[in-house]
Coordinates of C-alpha atoms in Angstrom, one line a residue:
X234 CA -65.6 143.9 83.4
X235 CA -67.9 141.6 85.4
X236 CA -66.5 139.4 88.0
X237 CA -66.6 135.6 87.4
X238 CA -69.1 134.0 89.6
X239 CA -67.6 131.2 91.8
X240 CA -69.5 128.4 93.4
X241 CA -68.7 127.3 96.8
X242 CA -67.2 123.8 96.9
X243 CA -69.1 121.4 99.1
X244 CA -66.7 119.6 101.4
X245 CA -67.2 115.9 102.0
X246 CA -67.9 114.6 105.5
X247 CA -66.7 111.4 107.1
X248 CA -70.3 110.1 106.8
X249 CA -70.6 110.9 103.1
X250 CA -67.2 109.4 102.3
X251 CA -68.2 106.2 104.2
X252 CA -71.5 105.9 102.3
X253 CA -69.6 105.8 98.9
X254 CA -67.2 103.1 100.0
X255 CA -67.9 99.5 99.0
X256 CA -66.1 96.2 98.4
X257 CA -64.3 95.8 95.0
X258 CA -64.8 92.5 93.3
X259 CA -61.6 90.8 92.1
X260 CA -63.1 90.2 88.7
X261 CA -64.2 93.8 88.4
X262 CA -60.6 94.9 89.3
X263 CA -59.1 92.7 86.6
X264 CA -61.7 93.7 84.1
X265 CA -60.5 97.3 84.4
X266 CA -56.8 96.2 84.6
X267 CA -56.8 93.3 82.1
X268 CA -53.3 94.2 81.0
X269 CA -52.0 92.7 84.2
X270 CA -53.3 89.3 83.0
X271 CA -51.8 89.6 79.5
X272 CA -54.8 91.0 77.6
X273 CA -53.4 94.4 76.9
X274 CA -53.6 94.2 73.1
X275 CA -55.5 92.0 70.5
X276 CA -52.5 90.0 69.3
X277 CA -51.3 89.3 72.8
X278 CA -54.8 88.5 74.0
X279 CA -55.2 85.8 71.4
X280 CA -52.0 84.1 72.5
X281 CA -52.8 84.4 76.2
X282 CA -56.2 82.8 75.8
X283 CA -54.7 79.9 73.9
X284 CA -51.9 79.5 76.5
X285 CA -54.2 79.5 79.5
X286 CA -56.5 76.9 78.0
X287 CA -53.7 74.6 76.9
X288 CA -52.0 74.8 80.3
X289 CA -55.2 73.6 82.0
X290 CA -55.6 70.8 79.4
X291 CA -52.1 69.5 79.9
X292 CA -52.4 69.6 83.7
X293 CA -55.7 67.7 83.6
X294 CA -54.3 65.0 81.3
X295 CA -51.2 64.5 83.4
X296 CA -53.1 64.3 86.7
X297 CA -55.5 61.8 85.1
X298 CA -52.6 59.6 83.9
X299 CA -53.5 60.2 80.2
X300 CA -51.1 61.0 77.4
X301 CA -52.3 64.4 76.2
X302 CA -53.9 64.7 72.7
X303 CA -54.8 68.4 72.3
X304 CA -56.5 70.3 69.5
X305 CA -55.9 74.0 69.1
X306 CA -58.1 75.7 66.6
X307 CA -58.3 79.4 65.7
X308 CA -61.3 80.1 63.5
X309 CA -61.7 83.5 61.8
X310 CA -65.2 85.0 61.9
X311 CA -65.3 87.5 59.0
X312 CA -69.0 87.9 59.3
X313 CA -68.5 89.5 62.7
X314 CA -65.4 91.5 61.8
X315 CA -61.8 91.2 60.7
X316 CA -60.7 91.0 64.3
X317 CA -63.1 88.4 65.5
X318 CA -61.9 84.9 66.2
X319 CA -63.2 81.7 67.8
X320 CA -60.6 80.0 70.0
X321 CA -61.2 76.2 70.4
X322 CA -59.2 74.1 72.8
X323 CA -60.1 70.4 73.1
X324 CA -58.3 67.7 75.2
X325 CA -58.7 64.0 76.0
X326 CA -58.4 64.5 79.8
X327 CA -60.7 63.2 82.5
X328 CA -63.3 65.9 81.9
X329 CA -64.9 68.3 84.4
X330 CA -67.8 67.4 86.7
X331 CA -70.9 69.5 86.0
X332 CA -71.1 71.3 89.4
X333 CA -67.5 72.6 89.0
X334 CA -67.8 74.1 85.5
X335 CA -69.1 77.5 86.4
X336 CA -66.6 77.9 89.3
X337 CA -63.6 77.0 87.0
X338 CA -64.7 79.1 84.1
X339 CA -66.7 81.9 85.7
X340 CA -64.9 82.9 88.9
X341 CA -61.4 84.4 89.3
X342 CA -59.0 83.2 92.0
X343 CA -60.7 79.8 92.2
X344 CA -58.8 76.5 91.8
X345 CA -57.0 73.7 93.5
X346 CA -53.4 74.7 92.8
X347 CA -52.8 77.9 94.8
X348 CA -52.3 76.3 98.2
X349 CA -50.5 73.2 97.1
X350 CA -46.7 73.0 97.2
X351 CA -46.6 70.9 94.1
X352 CA -45.4 71.6 90.5
X353 CA -48.2 72.6 88.1
X354 CA -48.6 74.9 85.1
X355 CA -51.5 76.9 86.6
X356 CA -51.0 78.5 89.9
X357 CA -53.4 81.3 90.7
X358 CA -56.8 80.1 89.4
X359 CA -57.2 83.2 87.1
X360 CA -56.1 82.2 83.6
X361 CA -59.0 80.4 81.8
X362 CA -61.7 82.4 83.6
X363 CA -59.9 85.6 82.7
X364 CA -59.8 84.5 79.0
X365 CA -63.6 84.0 79.1
X366 CA -64.0 87.4 80.8
X367 CA -61.9 89.1 78.1
X368 CA -64.1 87.4 75.4
X369 CA -67.3 88.6 77.1
X370 CA -66.0 92.2 77.4
X371 CA -64.8 92.5 73.8
X372 CA -67.5 90.6 72.0
X373 CA -70.4 90.2 74.4
X374 CA -70.4 86.4 73.7
X375 CA -70.4 83.8 76.5
X376 CA -68.1 80.9 76.9
X377 CA -69.1 77.4 75.6
X378 CA -67.9 74.4 77.5
X379 CA -68.5 70.8 76.6
X380 CA -67.4 68.2 79.1
X381 CA -67.5 64.4 79.0
X382 CA -66.4 62.5 82.1
X383 CA -67.1 58.9 81.2
X384 CA -67.9 56.7 78.1
X385 CA -71.1 55.7 79.9
X386 CA -72.3 59.3 80.4
X387 CA -73.4 61.8 77.7
X388 CA -71.5 65.0 77.0
X389 CA -72.6 68.0 78.9
X390 CA -72.8 71.5 77.4
X391 CA -72.7 74.6 79.5
X392 CA -72.8 78.2 78.1
X393 CA -72.0 80.8 80.7
X394 CA -70.8 84.4 81.2
X395 CA -69.1 86.1 84.1
X396 CA -70.8 88.6 86.4
X397 CA -67.8 90.8 87.1
X398 CA -69.5 92.8 89.8
X399 CA -70.0 89.6 91.9
X400 CA -67.1 87.4 90.6
X401 CA -69.4 84.6 89.7
X402 CA -70.8 82.9 86.6
X403 CA -74.3 83.3 85.2
X404 CA -75.3 80.1 83.4
X405 CA -77.0 80.9 80.1
X406 CA -77.7 77.3 79.0
X407 CA -77.1 73.9 80.6
X408 CA -78.0 70.8 78.7
X409 CA -76.9 67.3 78.0
X410 CA -75.5 66.8 74.5
X411 CA -75.3 63.2 73.5
X412 CA -74.7 64.4 69.9
X413 CA -71.3 65.8 71.0
X414 CA -70.1 62.4 72.2
X415 CA -68.4 61.9 68.8
X416 CA -66.0 64.7 69.7
X417 CA -64.3 62.5 72.3
X418 CA -62.9 59.4 70.8
X419 CA -61.6 58.1 74.1
X420 CA -64.9 58.7 75.9
X421 CA -63.8 61.6 78.0
X422 CA -62.4 65.1 77.6
X423 CA -63.1 68.8 77.6
X424 CA -63.8 71.3 74.8
X425 CA -63.7 75.1 75.4
X426 CA -64.8 77.7 72.9
X427 CA -64.2 81.4 73.4
X428 CA -65.1 84.2 70.9
X429 CA -62.9 87.2 71.3
X430 CA -61.3 90.2 69.6
X431 CA -57.8 89.4 68.6
X432 CA -55.1 89.6 65.9
X433 CA -53.6 86.5 64.3
X434 CA -50.0 86.7 62.9
X435 CA -47.1 84.4 62.2
X436 CA -43.6 84.7 63.6
X437 CA -42.1 85.5 67.0
X438 CA -44.5 85.5 69.9
X439 CA -47.3 84.0 67.9
X440 CA -49.7 81.2 68.6
X441 CA -47.8 79.1 66.0
X442 CA -44.6 79.5 67.9
X443 CA -46.3 78.9 71.2
X444 CA -47.7 75.5 70.0
X445 CA -44.3 74.5 68.6
X446 CA -42.5 75.4 71.8
X447 CA -45.1 73.6 73.9
X448 CA -44.6 70.5 71.8
X449 CA -40.8 70.8 72.4
X450 CA -41.2 71.1 76.2
X451 CA -43.9 68.4 76.3
X452 CA -42.8 65.7 73.8
X453 CA -45.2 63.2 75.6
X454 CA -48.1 65.1 74.1
X455 CA -49.7 65.2 70.6
X456 CA -50.7 68.7 69.4
X457 CA -52.9 69.5 66.4
X458 CA -53.0 73.1 65.4
X459 CA -55.6 74.5 62.9
X460 CA -54.7 78.1 61.9
X461 CA -57.1 80.6 60.3
X462 CA -56.7 81.8 56.7
X463 CA -53.9 84.2 55.8
X464 CA -52.8 85.9 52.6
X465 CA -50.1 83.3 52.1
X466 CA -52.5 80.4 52.9
X467 CA -56.1 81.3 52.2
X468 CA -57.3 77.9 53.3
X469 CA -55.5 78.0 56.6
X470 CA -53.0 75.3 57.7
X471 CA -53.1 72.1 59.7
X472 CA -49.9 71.3 61.7
X473 CA -49.5 68.2 63.8
X474 CA -46.8 67.6 66.3
X475 CA -46.7 63.9 67.1
X476 CA -45.5 62.7 70.5
X477 CA -41.9 61.5 70.5
X478 CA -42.0 60.2 74.1
X479 CA -44.5 57.4 74.9
X480 CA -44.7 57.8 78.7
X481 CA -45.9 60.5 81.0
X482 CA -43.5 62.4 83.3
X483 CA -43.4 61.5 86.9
X484 CA -46.5 62.8 88.8
X485 CA -45.3 65.4 91.4
X486 CA -46.4 64.9 95.0
X487 CA -47.5 67.6 97.4
X488 CA -45.1 68.6 100.2
X489 CA -45.3 70.7 103.4
X490 CA -43.6 74.1 103.7
X491 CA -39.9 74.1 104.4
X492 CA -39.0 76.0 107.6
X493 CA -36.4 78.1 105.9
X494 CA -39.0 79.6 103.5
X495 CA -41.4 81.1 106.0
X496 CA -41.6 84.5 107.6
X497 CA -42.6 85.5 111.1
X498 CA -46.2 86.5 110.2
X499 CA -46.7 83.2 108.3
X500 CA -45.5 81.2 111.3
X501 CA -47.9 83.0 113.6
X502 CA -50.8 82.4 111.2
X503 CA -49.9 78.7 111.0
X504 CA -49.9 78.5 114.8
X505 CA -53.3 80.0 114.9
X506 CA -54.8 77.7 112.3
X507 CA -53.2 74.4 113.1
X508 CA -55.2 71.4 114.3
X509 CA -52.3 70.2 116.5
X510 CA -52.4 70.9 120.2
X511 CA -48.7 70.6 121.1
X512 CA -45.6 72.1 119.5
X513 CA -44.0 68.7 118.7
X514 CA -47.0 67.7 116.6
X515 CA -47.2 71.1 115.0
X516 CA -43.6 71.0 113.7
X517 CA -43.9 67.4 112.4
X518 CA -47.3 67.9 110.8
X519 CA -47.0 71.4 109.3
X520 CA -43.4 71.3 108.1
X521 CA -41.2 69.0 106.0
X522 CA -37.7 68.0 107.1
X523 CA -38.4 68.9 110.7
X524 CA -37.8 65.8 112.8
X525 CA -38.2 65.3 116.6
X526 CA -34.5 66.3 117.2
X527 CA -34.8 69.6 115.4
X528 CA -38.2 70.3 117.0
X529 CA -36.7 69.7 120.4
X530 CA -33.7 72.0 119.7
X531 CA -35.9 74.8 118.4
X532 CA -38.3 74.7 121.3
X533 CA -35.5 74.5 123.8
X534 CA -33.9 77.7 122.4
X535 CA -37.2 79.4 122.8
X536 CA -37.6 78.3 126.4
X537 CA -40.3 75.8 125.6
X538 CA -40.7 72.1 125.1
X539 CA -42.3 69.9 122.4
X540 CA -45.2 69.4 124.8
X541 CA -46.0 73.1 125.1
X542 CA -49.6 73.9 124.1
X543 CA -49.8 75.8 120.8
X544 CA -52.7 78.0 121.9
X545 CA -50.6 79.4 124.8
X546 CA -47.8 80.6 122.6
X547 CA -47.3 84.3 122.9
X548 CA -46.0 86.7 120.2
X549 CA -42.5 86.9 121.9
X550 CA -42.3 83.1 122.1
X551 CA -43.4 82.8 118.4
X552 CA -40.6 85.2 117.5
X553 CA -38.1 83.0 119.3
X554 CA -39.4 79.9 117.6
X555 CA -39.0 81.7 114.3
X556 CA -35.4 82.6 115.0
X557 CA -34.6 79.1 116.0
X558 CA -36.2 77.6 112.8
X559 CA -34.3 79.9 110.5
X560 CA -31.0 79.1 112.3
X561 CA -31.5 75.4 112.4
X562 CA -29.6 73.1 110.1
X563 CA -32.4 71.5 108.2
X564 CA -32.1 69.2 105.2
X565 CA -33.2 70.7 101.9
X566 CA -36.8 70.1 100.8
X567 CA -37.7 66.9 98.9
X568 CA -37.8 67.1 95.1
X569 CA -40.6 64.6 94.5
X570 CA -42.9 67.6 94.3
X571 CA -41.2 68.5 91.0
X572 CA -41.4 66.9 87.6
X573 CA -38.5 68.3 85.5
X574 CA -38.2 67.4 81.8
X575 CA -35.0 65.4 82.2
X576 CA -32.0 65.3 79.9
X577 CA -33.4 62.6 77.5
X578 CA -36.7 64.4 77.1
X579 CA -35.0 67.7 76.3
X580 CA -32.8 66.0 73.7
X581 CA -35.9 64.4 72.1
X582 CA -37.8 67.7 72.1
X583 CA -35.0 69.8 70.6
X584 CA -34.2 67.1 68.0
X585 CA -37.7 66.7 66.7
X586 CA -38.5 70.4 67.0
X587 CA -35.3 71.9 65.4
X588 CA -33.3 69.1 63.8
X589 CA -29.9 70.6 64.6
X590 CA -26.5 69.0 64.2
X591 CA -25.6 69.1 67.9
X592 CA -27.6 69.2 71.1
X593 CA -26.3 69.4 74.7
X594 CA -28.6 69.3 77.7
X595 CA -28.0 69.7 81.4
X596 CA -30.2 69.2 84.5
X597 CA -29.0 70.7 87.7
X598 CA -29.5 69.3 91.2
X599 CA -32.4 70.7 93.1
X600 CA -31.8 74.0 94.9
X601 CA -33.9 76.3 97.2
X602 CA -35.2 79.8 97.1
X603 CA -37.3 81.1 100.0
X604 CA -37.7 77.5 101.1
X605 CA -39.2 76.5 97.8
X606 CA -37.4 73.8 95.8
X607 CA -36.6 74.3 92.2
X608 CA -34.7 72.6 89.4
X609 CA -33.0 74.4 86.5
X610 CA -32.5 72.6 83.2
X611 CA -30.8 74.0 80.1
X612 CA -30.3 72.8 76.5
X613 CA -28.5 74.2 73.5
X614 CA -29.0 73.3 69.9
X615 CA -26.4 74.1 67.3
X616 CA -26.1 73.9 63.5
X617 CA -28.5 72.2 61.1
X618 CA -31.1 74.5 59.5
X619 CA -30.7 77.2 62.2
X620 CA -29.7 80.6 60.9
X621 CA -26.0 81.3 61.3
X622 CA -25.8 85.1 61.0
X623 CA -28.4 86.2 63.6
X624 CA -28.3 86.4 67.4
X625 CA -29.1 83.1 69.2
X626 CA -32.8 82.5 70.0
X627 CA -33.6 82.0 73.7
X628 CA -36.5 79.7 74.5
X629 CA -37.7 80.2 78.1
X630 CA -39.9 77.8 80.0
X631 CA -41.4 77.6 83.4
X632 CA -43.1 74.4 84.5
X633 CA -43.0 73.2 80.9
X634 CA -44.8 76.4 79.7
X635 CA -43.2 78.7 77.1
X636 CA -42.7 82.3 78.1
X637 CA -42.8 84.6 75.1
X638 CA -43.1 88.2 76.4
X639 CA -41.0 90.5 78.6
X640 CA -37.8 88.6 77.6
X641 CA -35.4 91.3 78.8
X642 CA -37.0 91.3 82.3
X643 CA -36.6 87.6 82.7
X644 CA -33.9 86.0 84.9
X645 CA -33.4 83.4 82.1
X646 CA -32.4 86.0 79.5
X647 CA -30.1 87.7 81.9
X648 CA -28.3 84.4 82.6
X649 CA -27.8 83.8 78.9
X650 CA -26.2 87.3 78.5
X651 CA -23.9 86.8 81.5
X652 CA -22.5 83.5 80.2
X653 CA -19.2 84.0 78.4
X654 CA -20.0 82.2 75.1
X655 CA -16.6 83.3 73.6
X656 CA -15.0 80.6 75.8
X657 CA -16.9 78.0 73.9
X658 CA -16.0 79.1 70.3
X659 CA -18.9 81.5 69.6
X660 CA -19.0 85.2 68.9
X661 CA -20.7 87.5 71.5
X662 CA -20.9 91.2 71.5
X663 CA -20.5 92.9 74.8
X664 CA -23.7 92.8 76.8
X665 CA -25.5 90.8 74.1
X666 CA -26.6 87.4 73.0
X667 CA -24.1 85.1 71.2
X668 CA -24.2 85.1 67.4
X669 CA -24.4 81.9 65.4
X670 CA -26.7 79.0 64.5
X671 CA -27.7 78.5 68.2
X672 CA -30.9 78.0 70.2
X673 CA -30.7 78.3 74.0
X674 CA -33.4 76.6 76.1
X675 CA -33.9 77.2 79.8
X676 CA -36.5 75.5 81.9
X677 CA -37.4 76.2 85.6
X678 CA -39.4 73.6 87.5
X679 CA -40.7 74.8 90.8
X680 CA -43.7 74.4 93.2
X681 CA -44.1 78.2 92.9
X682 CA -42.4 80.0 90.0
X683 CA -41.8 83.7 91.0
X684 CA -43.3 85.5 88.0
X685 CA -42.9 89.2 87.7
X686 CA -46.6 89.7 87.1
X687 CA -50.0 87.9 87.0
X688 CA -49.6 87.4 83.3
X689 CA -46.8 84.9 84.0
X690 CA -44.4 86.2 81.2
X691 CA -41.0 86.5 83.0
X692 CA -39.3 84.9 86.0
X693 CA -38.2 87.2 88.8
X694 CA -34.5 87.8 89.2
X695 CA -33.6 85.9 92.4
X696 CA -29.9 85.5 92.9
X697 CA -30.2 81.8 93.6
X698 CA -32.2 81.2 90.5
X699 CA -29.9 83.1 88.1
X700 CA -26.8 81.4 89.5
X701 CA -28.3 77.9 88.8
X702 CA -29.3 79.0 85.3
X703 CA -25.8 80.3 84.6
X704 CA -24.2 77.1 85.9
X705 CA -26.5 74.9 83.7
X706 CA -25.6 77.0 80.6
X707 CA -21.9 76.8 81.3
X708 CA -22.1 73.0 81.5
X709 CA -23.8 72.9 78.1
X710 CA -21.4 75.4 76.7
X711 CA -18.4 73.3 77.7
X712 CA -19.9 70.4 75.7
X713 CA -20.5 72.7 72.7
X714 CA -16.9 73.9 72.8
X715 CA -15.6 70.4 72.8
X716 CA -17.8 69.5 69.9
X717 CA -16.8 72.6 67.9
X718 CA -13.1 72.0 68.5
X719 CA -13.4 68.4 67.4
X720 CA -15.3 69.4 64.3
X721 CA -12.6 71.8 63.3
X722 CA -10.0 69.0 63.8
X723 CA -12.0 66.7 61.6
X724 CA -12.3 69.4 59.0
X725 CA -8.6 70.0 59.0
X726 CA -7.9 66.3 58.7
X727 CA -10.3 66.0 55.8
X728 CA -8.6 68.8 54.1
X729 CA -5.2 67.2 54.6
X730 CA -6.5 63.9 53.2
X731 CA -8.2 65.7 50.3
X732 CA -5.0 67.3 49.2
X733 CA -3.0 64.1 49.6
X734 CA -5.4 62.0 47.6
X735 CA -5.4 64.4 44.7
X736 CA -1.7 63.5 44.0
X737 CA -1.5 60.0 45.3
X738 CA -2.3 58.5 41.9
X739 CA 0.5 60.6 40.2
X740 CA 3.0 59.7 42.9
X741 CA 2.2 56.0 42.5
X742 CA 2.6 56.2 38.7
X743 CA 5.9 58.1 39.0
X744 CA 7.3 55.6 41.5
X745 CA 6.3 52.7 39.2
X746 CA 8.2 54.3 36.3
X747 CA 11.3 54.9 38.4
X748 CA 11.5 51.7 40.5
X749 CA 9.0 49.4 38.9
X750 CA 6.9 49.1 42.1
X751 CA 3.3 48.0 41.5
X752 CA 1.1 51.1 41.3
X753 CA -1.9 49.6 43.0
X754 CA 0.0 48.3 46.0
X755 CA 1.9 51.5 46.5
X756 CA -1.4 53.4 46.2
X757 CA -2.9 51.2 48.9
X758 CA 0.1 51.7 51.2
X759 CA 0.0 55.5 50.8
X760 CA -3.8 55.6 51.3
X761 CA -3.5 53.5 54.4
X762 CA -0.9 55.9 55.7
X763 CA -3.1 58.8 55.0
X764 CA -6.1 57.2 56.7
X765 CA -4.0 56.3 59.8
X766 CA -3.0 60.0 60.2
X767 CA -6.5 61.3 59.7
X768 CA -8.5 58.5 61.4
X769 CA -10.8 60.9 63.2
X770 CA -12.2 61.9 59.8
X771 CA -13.6 58.4 59.4
X772 CA -15.4 58.1 62.7
X773 CA -18.8 56.4 62.5
X774 CA -21.8 57.6 64.5
X775 CA -24.6 55.5 65.9
X776 CA -28.4 56.2 65.9
X777 CA -28.0 58.7 68.7
X778 CA -25.1 60.5 67.2
X779 CA -22.5 59.0 69.5
X780 CA -19.1 58.0 68.1
X781 CA -18.8 54.2 67.8
X782 CA -15.8 52.8 69.8
X783 CA -14.5 56.2 70.9
X784 CA -12.9 57.0 74.2
X785 CA -13.9 60.7 73.9
X786 CA -15.9 61.7 77.0
X787 CA -18.3 63.7 74.8
X788 CA -19.3 60.5 73.0
X789 CA -20.1 58.8 76.3
X790 CA -22.2 61.8 77.6
X791 CA -25.9 60.9 77.8
X792 CA -26.7 64.6 77.7
X793 CA -25.3 65.0 74.1
X794 CA -26.8 64.3 70.7
X795 CA -24.7 64.6 67.5
X796 CA -26.4 64.1 64.2
X797 CA -24.7 61.7 61.7
X798 CA -22.5 63.0 58.9
X799 CA -21.6 66.3 60.7
X800 CA -18.1 66.1 59.3
X801 CA -17.6 67.2 55.6
X802 CA -17.3 64.2 53.4
X803 CA -15.8 65.6 50.1
X804 CA -13.8 68.4 48.7
X805 CA -16.9 70.4 47.8
X806 CA -17.4 71.1 51.6
X807 CA -14.0 72.8 51.7
X808 CA -14.2 76.1 49.8
X809 CA -10.6 77.0 50.8
X810 CA -9.0 73.7 49.6
X811 CA -7.0 73.6 46.3
X812 CA -9.0 72.8 43.1
X813 CA -9.3 69.1 42.3
X814 CA -8.5 69.5 38.5
X815 CA -4.8 68.7 38.5
X816 CA -4.5 66.7 35.3
X817 CA -6.3 63.6 36.6
X818 CA -9.9 63.0 37.6
X819 CA -9.6 61.8 41.2
X820 CA -12.3 60.1 43.2
X821 CA -14.0 61.8 46.2
X822 CA -12.2 61.7 49.5
X823 CA -14.2 58.8 51.0
X824 CA -15.0 56.9 47.8
X825 CA -11.8 54.9 47.4
X826 CA -13.5 51.6 46.8
X827 CA -15.6 52.8 43.9
X828 CA -14.4 52.2 40.3
X829 CA -12.2 55.2 39.3
X830 CA -11.5 56.8 35.9
X831 CA -8.0 57.8 34.9
X832 CA -6.5 57.3 38.3
X833 CA -3.2 56.3 36.7
X834 CA -4.0 57.9 33.3
X835 CA -5.5 54.7 31.9
X836 CA -8.8 52.8 31.9
X837 CA -9.7 51.6 35.3
X838 CA -10.6 48.1 36.4
X839 CA -12.5 47.0 39.5
X840 CA -10.1 47.1 42.4
X841 CA -9.0 43.9 44.1
X842 CA -9.8 43.3 47.7
X843 CA -7.4 45.4 49.9
X844 CA -4.6 43.6 51.7
X845 CA -3.6 44.3 55.2
X846 CA -1.3 47.2 55.9
X847 CA 1.6 44.9 57.1
X848 CA 1.4 42.6 54.2
X849 CA 1.4 45.4 51.6
X850 CA 4.3 47.2 53.4
X851 CA 6.4 44.0 53.4
X852 CA 5.7 43.3 49.7
X853 CA 6.6 46.8 48.6
X854 CA 9.7 46.8 50.7
X855 CA 10.9 43.5 49.1
X856 CA 10.2 44.8 45.5
X857 CA 12.0 48.1 46.3
X858 CA 15.0 46.2 47.6
X859 CA 15.2 44.0 44.5
X860 CA 14.9 47.0 42.0
X861 CA 17.7 48.9 43.9
X862 CA 19.9 45.8 43.8
X863 CA 19.4 45.4 40.0
X864 CA 20.2 49.1 39.5
X865 CA 23.5 48.8 41.5
X866 CA 24.6 45.8 39.4

């Protein structure tokens, strides 16, 4: 048998290895690892592209002081294939100046939000350019952008594609398009069109659900959604979510870093880049909440003064300054950099989006993680048309943006599971979500949301964040428990009155035959007695679902909405109550003023106006006394 010939392996040298090394473009890296950005499968890619474009549109409108009016259209392209779609996002924002269009849509890690400590939906400068890159990779088609910045200027159309090897845009076409001015009724706005490979479906984690949740979290915006044809709806569907709040949220302001959120290397870098010459100016200019007294104490502990020159600070001195900063008692960072939804906005959004019977909302005071301020808000919706046999739905939001993937890895989801919902009258399996007609909403507002990945699908599990989420949920849960207990009491009282009113006519008739007492007057007295014992059943609600003239703290809570007519109003709502056919056809429980038939076994007449309880009781007492006197004689 012949021996196998082996070839000698050529060993690489340091020079040959150095020759093959080159810089990797960030866009080239993400093109090969697009799953990190949320483009790992066609159906998720379609949702991610829509989400990134809508986030930019909302941010632009709010910064421009404009109430958002956003169009989301998904157009099927059957001539190109069953999996081809054209995604169109149009807004009425201030538009984009011509020289910035290729940087915003054709370059990764380019934007104005990364270095700002200020709440915004976008953070990294990746999203919309990554959506255009995915469309180019899967279809080979460039991105089309139409921008109009003023009523006096014509619309500008730019068609571009990304050069991933150099992380820059190649402009294919650049022209003024006055014929597109009609797209922008207000004289300004932006329209983005991306052709990509995707998969459209309806249900959980779909574009339809994303638009609905975005409308709930942003009730100040108007959203129009045009869906592609499906088997159920061959012509597609047009859904409009009108704005329910007529004013913009407060515009957040940029703040400086908080001293408790920095690390040693960050402090050294800030000392090297600062424009200040002395330490006193460095602390007051580069940090928030660091006044002259704190700066003096920190520098004194490091053996320096506020007049020490920044350029002369050594590494050992910088480390002492760092220890002094972390140990100093500094006020928490300001919260004007945040724009939380607010309790009233959450109530409006959940009411218009879900139409439940009960809503409770809570907004926590600002807290801090790694020196970055954040606010946790929670809301729960119960009853109405929500399914009652399934597990509760959890709607997660970060800076008013819905999070629809990686639910189990999210701190919001873990906080919902950790909450003891049994304490509030709901069923909950061990280690699971509560069961019932319940929707739980959690929103985190922060200058920098700690997402678990670049795709921004789940919030990292920081202890400080999860604790605030759990406390907000417990506050809402206590309100829900109070509501459910009160509703059960009202139901029991309605059942008691229902049983009593079934026989009140017969009792009045029998008493009349025995004592000669007037049937109608006795009926009114007995009815008044029943109403006084079950007064909670007759409570009247106002337009916001609050109980009129009620001392209950739940009725006075501004973070609660209760829909009218939540209490059952007739016997049909009580399946466990006795049947109403007892020999006489009695009126409904709350219809005592209506003409009745056979209440006393005879033709009914219109009822006279009711007398007051005291007058009726006196009259009945006198007649009963007279009849008993006659009988004794």
